[in-house]
PDB file of C-alpha atoms in Angstrom:
ATOM      1  CA  SER F   1      51.161 -31.653 -81.716  1.00  0.00           C
ATOM      2  CA  GLN F   2      52.030 -31.606 -78.038  1.00  0.00           C
ATOM      3  CA  LYS F   3      54.204 -34.342 -77.221  1.00  0.00           C
ATOM      4  CA  ILE F   4      54.972 -35.810 -73.460  1.00  0.00           C
ATOM      5  CA  GLU F   5      57.665 -37.842 -72.313  1.00  0.00           C
ATOM      6  CA  GLN F   6      57.944 -39.528 -68.865  1.00  0.00           C
ATOM      7  CA  ASN F   7      61.301 -40.359 -67.992  1.00  0.00           C
ATOM      8  CA  SER F   8      61.202 -44.111 -67.850  1.00  0.00           C
ATOM      9  CA  GLU F   9      58.843 -47.001 -68.379  1.00  0.00           C
ATOM     10  CA  ALA F  10      59.701 -48.481 -65.099  1.00  0.00           C
ATOM     11  CA  LEU F  11      61.422 -47.436 -61.927  1.00  0.00           C
ATOM     12  CA  ASN F  12      62.631 -49.476 -59.022  1.00  0.00           C
ATOM     13  CA  ILE F  13      63.773 -48.419 -55.794  1.00  0.00           C
ATOM     14  CA  GLN F  14      64.395 -49.344 -52.282  1.00  0.00           C
ATOM     15  CA  GLU F  15      61.650 -48.755 -49.451  1.00  0.00           C
ATOM     16  CA  GLY F  16      62.411 -45.255 -47.599  1.00  0.00           C
ATOM     17  CA  LYS F  17      64.260 -43.747 -50.645  1.00  0.00           C
ATOM     18  CA  THR F  18      63.070 -40.791 -52.464  1.00  0.00           C
ATOM     19  CA  ALA F  19      61.463 -41.551 -55.934  1.00  0.00           C
ATOM     20  CA  THR F  20      61.756 -39.122 -58.799  1.00  0.00           C
ATOM     21  CA  LEU F  21      59.942 -39.217 -61.852  1.00  0.00           C
ATOM     22  CA  THR F  22      60.077 -36.681 -64.785  1.00  0.00           C
ATOM     23  CA  CYS F  23      57.733 -35.394 -67.309  1.00  0.00           C
ATOM     24  CA  ASN F  24      59.017 -33.527 -70.250  1.00  0.00           C
ATOM     25  CA  TYR F  25      57.070 -31.646 -72.935  1.00  0.00           C
ATOM     26  CA  THR F  26      57.478 -30.101 -76.235  1.00  0.00           C
ATOM     27  CA  ASN F  27      55.969 -27.321 -78.002  1.00  0.00           C
ATOM     28  CA  TYR F  28      53.815 -24.548 -76.177  1.00  0.00           C
ATOM     29  CA  SER F  29      53.471 -24.494 -72.181  1.00  0.00           C
ATOM     30  CA  PRO F  30      50.533 -25.914 -70.794  1.00  0.00           C
ATOM     31  CA  ALA F  31      48.281 -24.079 -68.414  1.00  0.00           C
ATOM     32  CA  TYR F  32      48.824 -26.403 -65.934  1.00  0.00           C
ATOM     33  CA  LEU F  33      50.105 -29.931 -65.168  1.00  0.00           C
ATOM     34  CA  GLN F  34      48.715 -32.828 -63.424  1.00  0.00           C
ATOM     35  CA  TRP F  35      49.929 -35.873 -61.837  1.00  0.00           C
ATOM     36  CA  TYR F  36      47.682 -38.989 -61.425  1.00  0.00           C
ATOM     37  CA  ARG F  37      48.320 -42.396 -59.889  1.00  0.00           C
ATOM     38  CA  GLN F  38      47.046 -45.459 -61.757  1.00  0.00           C
ATOM     39  CA  ASP F  39      46.864 -49.141 -60.336  1.00  0.00           C
ATOM     40  CA  PRO F  40      46.379 -51.941 -62.759  1.00  0.00           C
ATOM     41  CA  GLY F  41      42.774 -52.110 -64.346  1.00  0.00           C
ATOM     42  CA  ARG F  42      41.868 -49.233 -62.382  1.00  0.00           C
ATOM     43  CA  GLY F  43      40.955 -45.393 -63.496  1.00  0.00           C
ATOM     44  CA  PRO F  44      43.686 -42.924 -62.564  1.00  0.00           C
ATOM     45  CA  VAL F  45      43.596 -41.153 -59.250  1.00  0.00           C
ATOM     46  CA  PHE F  46      44.027 -37.499 -59.229  1.00  0.00           C
ATOM     47  CA  LEU F  47      47.225 -36.571 -56.919  1.00  0.00           C
ATOM     48  CA  LEU F  48      48.435 -33.018 -57.579  1.00  0.00           C
ATOM     49  CA  LEU F  49      47.934 -30.277 -59.905  1.00  0.00           C
ATOM     50  CA  ILE F  50      50.354 -27.391 -60.557  1.00  0.00           C
ATOM     51  CA  ARG F  51      49.895 -24.248 -62.708  1.00  0.00           C
ATOM     52  CA  GLU F  52      52.441 -22.451 -65.108  1.00  0.00           C
ATOM     53  CA  ASN F  53      52.819 -19.757 -62.649  1.00  0.00           C
ATOM     54  CA  GLU F  54      53.691 -22.194 -59.614  1.00  0.00           C
ATOM     55  CA  LYS F  55      57.316 -23.495 -59.347  1.00  0.00           C
ATOM     56  CA  GLU F  56      56.521 -25.990 -56.512  1.00  0.00           C
ATOM     57  CA  LYS F  57      53.422 -27.893 -54.793  1.00  0.00           C
ATOM     58  CA  ARG F  58      53.605 -30.313 -51.783  1.00  0.00           C
ATOM     59  CA  LYS F  59      50.960 -32.798 -50.252  1.00  0.00           C
ATOM     60  CA  GLU F  60      52.050 -34.853 -47.592  1.00  0.00           C
ATOM     61  CA  ARG F  61      54.924 -37.064 -48.994  1.00  0.00           C
ATOM     62  CA  LEU F  62      54.507 -35.788 -52.312  1.00  0.00           C
ATOM     63  CA  LYS F  63      56.244 -32.901 -54.264  1.00  0.00           C
ATOM     64  CA  VAL F  64      55.842 -31.665 -57.764  1.00  0.00           C
ATOM     65  CA  THR F  65      58.099 -29.073 -59.369  1.00  0.00           C
ATOM     66  CA  PHE F  66      57.115 -27.042 -62.796  1.00  0.00           C
ATOM     67  CA  ASP F  67      60.027 -25.729 -64.795  1.00  0.00           C
ATOM     68  CA  THR F  68      58.279 -23.716 -67.729  1.00  0.00           C
ATOM     69  CA  THR F  69      62.085 -22.751 -69.347  1.00  0.00           C
ATOM     70  CA  LEU F  70      63.027 -26.618 -69.333  1.00  0.00           C
ATOM     71  CA  LYS F  71      59.796 -27.968 -70.167  1.00  0.00           C
ATOM     72  CA  GLN F  72      59.767 -30.212 -67.306  1.00  0.00           C
ATOM     73  CA  SER F  73      58.016 -31.321 -64.102  1.00  0.00           C
ATOM     74  CA  LEU F  74      59.491 -33.585 -61.543  1.00  0.00           C
ATOM     75  CA  PHE F  75      57.463 -35.786 -59.182  1.00  0.00           C
ATOM     76  CA  HIS F  76      58.900 -36.724 -56.081  1.00  0.00           C
ATOM     77  CA  ILE F  77      57.810 -39.259 -53.386  1.00  0.00           C
ATOM     78  CA  THR F  78      59.661 -39.109 -50.302  1.00  0.00           C
ATOM     79  CA  ALA F  79      60.089 -41.967 -47.619  1.00  0.00           C
ATOM     80  CA  SER F  80      58.602 -44.371 -50.403  1.00  0.00           C
ATOM     81  CA  GLN F  81      56.769 -47.315 -49.216  1.00  0.00           C
ATOM     82  CA  PRO F  82      55.886 -50.606 -51.252  1.00  0.00           C
ATOM     83  CA  ALA F  83      52.164 -49.371 -51.220  1.00  0.00           C
ATOM     84  CA  ASP F  84      53.432 -46.527 -53.342  1.00  0.00           C
ATOM     85  CA  SER F  85      54.074 -48.857 -56.196  1.00  0.00           C
ATOM     86  CA  ALA F  86      51.828 -48.036 -59.141  1.00  0.00           C
ATOM     87  CA  THR F  87      51.978 -46.162 -62.564  1.00  0.00           C
ATOM     88  CA  TYR F  88      52.210 -42.609 -62.305  1.00  0.00           C
ATOM     89  CA  LEU F  89      50.809 -40.173 -64.970  1.00  0.00           C
ATOM     90  CA  CYS F  90      51.514 -36.824 -65.859  1.00  0.00           C
ATOM     91  CA  ALA F  91      48.918 -35.020 -68.000  1.00  0.00           C
ATOM     92  CA  LEU F  92      49.120 -31.288 -69.501  1.00  0.00           C
ATOM     93  CA  VAL F  93      45.924 -29.343 -69.916  1.00  0.00           C
ATOM     94  CA  ARG F  94      45.851 -26.278 -72.423  1.00  0.00           C
ATOM     95  CA  PRO F  95      43.523 -23.850 -73.028  1.00  0.00           C
ATOM     96  CA  GLY F  96      40.569 -25.296 -75.251  1.00  0.00           C
ATOM     97  CA  GLY F  97      40.406 -28.187 -72.680  1.00  0.00           C
ATOM     98  CA  LYS F  98      42.381 -30.939 -74.213  1.00  0.00           C
ATOM     99  CA  LEU F  99      44.294 -33.267 -71.681  1.00  0.00           C
ATOM    100  CA  THR F 100      46.912 -34.957 -73.153  1.00  0.00           C
ATOM    101  CA  PHE F 101      48.569 -37.748 -70.946  1.00  0.00           C
ATOM    102  CA  GLY F 102      52.185 -39.116 -70.828  1.00  0.00           C
ATOM    103  CA  GLN F 103      52.687 -42.907 -71.149  1.00  0.00           C
ATOM    104  CA  GLY F 104      53.374 -43.296 -67.267  1.00  0.00           C
ATOM    105  CA  THR F 105      56.079 -44.555 -65.382  1.00  0.00           C
ATOM    106  CA  ILE F 106      55.593 -47.776 -63.399  1.00  0.00           C
ATOM    107  CA  LEU F 107      57.206 -47.438 -60.033  1.00  0.00           C
ATOM    108  CA  THR F 108      58.161 -50.506 -58.110  1.00  0.00           C
ATOM    109  CA  VAL F 109      59.075 -49.913 -54.352  1.00  0.00           C
ATOM    110  CA  HIS F 110      61.059 -52.921 -52.898  1.00  0.00           C
ATOM    111  CA  PRO F 111      60.956 -53.496 -49.079  1.00  0.00           C
TER     112      PRO F 111
ATOM    113  CA  GLU I   1      30.119 -38.405 -51.716  1.00  0.00           C
ATOM    114  CA  ALA I   2      29.642 -41.026 -54.689  1.00  0.00           C
ATOM    115  CA  GLY I   3      32.562 -41.113 -57.334  1.00  0.00           C
ATOM    116  CA  VAL I   4      32.143 -41.537 -61.012  1.00  0.00           C
ATOM    117  CA  THR I   5      30.436 -44.658 -62.036  1.00  0.00           C
ATOM    118  CA  GLN I   6      30.619 -46.704 -65.112  1.00  0.00           C
ATOM    119  CA  SER I   7      28.643 -49.546 -66.522  1.00  0.00           C
ATOM    120  CA  PRO I   8      29.146 -52.172 -67.551  1.00  0.00           C
ATOM    121  CA  THR I   9      32.362 -53.356 -66.064  1.00  0.00           C
ATOM    122  CA  HIS I  10      33.177 -55.712 -68.658  1.00  0.00           C
ATOM    123  CA  LEU I  11      31.550 -55.972 -72.247  1.00  0.00           C
ATOM    124  CA  ILE I  12      32.084 -58.586 -74.802  1.00  0.00           C
ATOM    125  CA  LYS I  13      31.325 -58.139 -78.416  1.00  0.00           C
ATOM    126  CA  THR I  14      32.108 -59.536 -81.824  1.00  0.00           C
ATOM    127  CA  ARG I  15      33.471 -57.639 -84.825  1.00  0.00           C
ATOM    128  CA  GLY I  16      30.984 -55.251 -86.439  1.00  0.00           C
ATOM    129  CA  GLN I  17      28.656 -55.040 -83.432  1.00  0.00           C
ATOM    130  CA  GLN I  18      27.775 -51.930 -81.651  1.00  0.00           C
ATOM    131  CA  ALA I  19      28.863 -51.293 -78.051  1.00  0.00           C
ATOM    132  CA  THR I  20      27.144 -48.713 -75.695  1.00  0.00           C
ATOM    133  CA  LEU I  21      29.039 -47.774 -72.464  1.00  0.00           C
ATOM    134  CA  ARG I  22      27.723 -45.377 -69.748  1.00  0.00           C
ATOM    135  CA  CYS I  23      29.075 -43.041 -67.457  1.00  0.00           C
ATOM    136  CA  SER I  24      27.589 -40.875 -64.241  1.00  0.00           C
ATOM    137  CA  PRO I  25      29.441 -38.110 -63.136  1.00  0.00           C
ATOM    138  CA  ILE I  26      29.974 -36.867 -59.408  1.00  0.00           C
ATOM    139  CA  SER I  27      27.239 -34.937 -58.149  1.00  0.00           C
ATOM    140  CA  GLY I  28      27.661 -31.330 -59.402  1.00  0.00           C
ATOM    141  CA  HIS I  29      29.988 -31.996 -62.029  1.00  0.00           C
ATOM    142  CA  THR I  30      28.770 -30.748 -65.270  1.00  0.00           C
ATOM    143  CA  SER I  31      31.747 -31.990 -67.615  1.00  0.00           C
ATOM    144  CA  VAL I  32      32.435 -35.691 -68.746  1.00  0.00           C
ATOM    145  CA  TYR I  33      35.631 -36.956 -70.525  1.00  0.00           C
ATOM    146  CA  TRP I  34      36.038 -40.242 -72.117  1.00  0.00           C
ATOM    147  CA  TYR I  35      39.388 -41.862 -72.856  1.00  0.00           C
ATOM    148  CA  GLN I  36      40.647 -45.202 -74.221  1.00  0.00           C
ATOM    149  CA  GLN I  37      43.411 -47.061 -72.542  1.00  0.00           C
ATOM    150  CA  ALA I  38      44.497 -49.923 -74.987  1.00  0.00           C
ATOM    151  CA  LEU I  39      46.627 -52.651 -73.176  1.00  0.00           C
ATOM    152  CA  GLY I  40      50.116 -51.148 -72.591  1.00  0.00           C
ATOM    153  CA  LEU I  41      49.307 -47.923 -73.957  1.00  0.00           C
ATOM    154  CA  GLY I  42      48.816 -44.447 -72.440  1.00  0.00           C
ATOM    155  CA  LEU I  43      45.107 -42.870 -71.968  1.00  0.00           C
ATOM    156  CA  GLN I  44      44.247 -41.443 -75.305  1.00  0.00           C
ATOM    157  CA  PHE I  45      41.530 -38.787 -75.286  1.00  0.00           C
ATOM    158  CA  LEU I  46      38.376 -39.359 -76.899  1.00  0.00           C
ATOM    159  CA  LEU I  47      35.426 -36.776 -76.083  1.00  0.00           C
ATOM    160  CA  TRP I  48      34.508 -34.125 -73.912  1.00  0.00           C
ATOM    161  CA  TYR I  49      31.044 -33.018 -73.157  1.00  0.00           C
ATOM    162  CA  ASP I  50      29.853 -30.231 -71.064  1.00  0.00           C
ATOM    163  CA  GLU I  51      26.409 -29.007 -70.465  1.00  0.00           C
ATOM    164  CA  GLY I  52      25.253 -31.446 -73.139  1.00  0.00           C
ATOM    165  CA  GLU I  53      27.465 -30.063 -75.750  1.00  0.00           C
ATOM    166  CA  GLU I  54      30.554 -31.656 -77.416  1.00  0.00           C
ATOM    167  CA  ARG I  55      33.562 -29.353 -76.442  1.00  0.00           C
ATOM    168  CA  ASN I  56      36.336 -31.206 -77.823  1.00  0.00           C
ATOM    169  CA  ARG I  57      37.222 -34.503 -79.754  1.00  0.00           C
ATOM    170  CA  GLY I  58      40.411 -36.602 -79.875  1.00  0.00           C
ATOM    171  CA  ASN I  59      41.803 -38.315 -83.053  1.00  0.00           C
ATOM    172  CA  PHE I  60      39.221 -41.128 -83.352  1.00  0.00           C
ATOM    173  CA  PRO I  61      37.156 -42.148 -86.190  1.00  0.00           C
ATOM    174  CA  PRO I  62      33.443 -40.988 -86.672  1.00  0.00           C
ATOM    175  CA  ARG I  63      32.409 -44.417 -85.246  1.00  0.00           C
ATOM    176  CA  PHE I  64      33.240 -43.302 -81.882  1.00  0.00           C
ATOM    177  CA  SER I  65      30.276 -41.109 -80.637  1.00  0.00           C
ATOM    178  CA  GLY I  66      28.510 -40.010 -77.621  1.00  0.00           C
ATOM    179  CA  ARG I  67      26.287 -37.671 -75.858  1.00  0.00           C
ATOM    180  CA  GLN I  68      25.430 -36.133 -72.533  1.00  0.00           C
ATOM    181  CA  PHE I  69      22.067 -36.253 -70.976  1.00  0.00           C
ATOM    182  CA  PRO I  70      20.277 -33.453 -69.189  1.00  0.00           C
ATOM    183  CA  ASN I  71      21.303 -35.011 -65.822  1.00  0.00           C
ATOM    184  CA  TYR I  72      25.011 -34.969 -67.204  1.00  0.00           C
ATOM    185  CA  SER I  73      25.379 -38.529 -67.440  1.00  0.00           C
ATOM    186  CA  SER I  74      26.847 -39.737 -70.596  1.00  0.00           C
ATOM    187  CA  GLU I  75      26.981 -42.597 -73.008  1.00  0.00           C
ATOM    188  CA  LEU I  76      30.061 -43.465 -75.650  1.00  0.00           C
ATOM    189  CA  ASN I  77      28.827 -45.480 -78.347  1.00  0.00           C
ATOM    190  CA  VAL I  78      31.348 -47.414 -80.494  1.00  0.00           C
ATOM    191  CA  ASN I  79      29.864 -48.716 -83.931  1.00  0.00           C
ATOM    192  CA  ALA I  80      31.251 -51.466 -86.379  1.00  0.00           C
ATOM    193  CA  LEU I  81      33.522 -52.708 -83.472  1.00  0.00           C
ATOM    194  CA  GLU I  82      36.861 -53.731 -84.755  1.00  0.00           C
ATOM    195  CA  LEU I  83      39.560 -56.235 -82.861  1.00  0.00           C
ATOM    196  CA  GLU I  84      41.759 -52.959 -81.944  1.00  0.00           C
ATOM    197  CA  ASP I  85      38.933 -51.356 -80.139  1.00  0.00           C
ATOM    198  CA  SER I  86      39.378 -53.888 -77.442  1.00  0.00           C
ATOM    199  CA  ALA I  87      40.585 -51.484 -74.377  1.00  0.00           C
ATOM    200  CA  LEU I  88      39.837 -50.218 -71.109  1.00  0.00           C
ATOM    201  CA  TYR I  89      37.169 -47.226 -71.577  1.00  0.00           C
ATOM    202  CA  LEU I  90      37.436 -44.476 -68.879  1.00  0.00           C
ATOM    203  CA  CYS I  91      35.209 -41.821 -68.137  1.00  0.00           C
ATOM    204  CA  ALA I  92      36.114 -38.771 -65.915  1.00  0.00           C
ATOM    205  CA  SER I  93      34.068 -35.811 -64.471  1.00  0.00           C
ATOM    206  CA  SER I  94      34.926 -32.225 -63.644  1.00  0.00           C
ATOM    207  CA  LEU I  95      33.382 -29.028 -62.363  1.00  0.00           C
ATOM    208  CA  ALA I  96      31.710 -26.709 -64.884  1.00  0.00           C
ATOM    209  CA  PHE I  97      33.797 -25.545 -67.905  1.00  0.00           C
ATOM    210  CA  GLY I  98      34.181 -22.065 -67.232  1.00  0.00           C
ATOM    211  CA  THR I  99      37.452 -20.178 -68.099  1.00  0.00           C
ATOM    212  CA  ASN I 100      38.318 -22.336 -71.197  1.00  0.00           C
ATOM    213  CA  LEU I 101      40.294 -24.790 -69.046  1.00  0.00           C
ATOM    214  CA  PRO I 102      38.908 -27.907 -67.502  1.00  0.00           C
ATOM    215  CA  ASP I 103      38.923 -28.347 -63.901  1.00  0.00           C
ATOM    216  CA  THR I 104      40.653 -31.363 -62.041  1.00  0.00           C
ATOM    217  CA  GLN I 105      39.014 -34.665 -63.538  1.00  0.00           C
ATOM    218  CA  TYR I 106      37.949 -37.641 -61.453  1.00  0.00           C
ATOM    219  CA  PHE I 107      38.116 -40.949 -63.266  1.00  0.00           C
ATOM    220  CA  GLY I 108      35.743 -43.835 -62.931  1.00  0.00           C
ATOM    221  CA  PRO I 109      36.824 -47.515 -62.565  1.00  0.00           C
ATOM    222  CA  GLY I 110      36.492 -48.060 -66.238  1.00  0.00           C
ATOM    223  CA  THR I 111      34.528 -50.692 -68.841  1.00  0.00           C
ATOM    224  CA  ARG I 112      36.571 -53.259 -70.137  1.00  0.00           C
ATOM    225  CA  LEU I 113      35.516 -53.728 -73.714  1.00  0.00           C
ATOM    226  CA  THR I 114      36.653 -57.120 -75.624  1.00  0.00           C
ATOM    227  CA  VAL I 115      36.262 -57.482 -79.145  1.00  0.00           C
ATOM    228  CA  LEU I 116      36.234 -60.904 -80.482  1.00  0.00           C
TER     229      LEU I 116
END
């Protein structure tokens, strides 16, 4: 079955730095990959979607890359702010519709 | 535009009882998904409904069931509740299932189910 690993459970960085989160997957390549943000006790909020034929996607301070050879996606937040502190989830979607989520990485941005 | 809504916000039940959770998708969305998120664990896919039909199901026992109504709202039923069913249950909706791939999912705030 598909397995997803997000680099670490927790990532701590200083305000203004770039946060880089990793999502690795095994087995077959997904049709596309999504990144979500989740705050405690709340539902995840969609951030970015990248398809298997796309290498990179940007949205404001966010950037996602997708390397199907390495079976890896990187999620970057540039000029990070304390308000960016949250859990970030990657999710893979494959034909048939099943969405598989990683465990998430808790990002803390220190002032 | 209103987002995905879920009710109730919190639900407290005892072992062996049944729980019913409700979800209203974003207007225009026909697909509804249910997820379980136990404390400290990731989201586990439960069920996917589209146009009233069950499209896919996660690795959960049959006592987890649901349905989708003609207005695309959905309910999740959990029978014979067990202590380990305590979790945040999240509903998400997306645009029509068309090309064998679900579109981006938008999540509701969740229902916190506590089983005593």
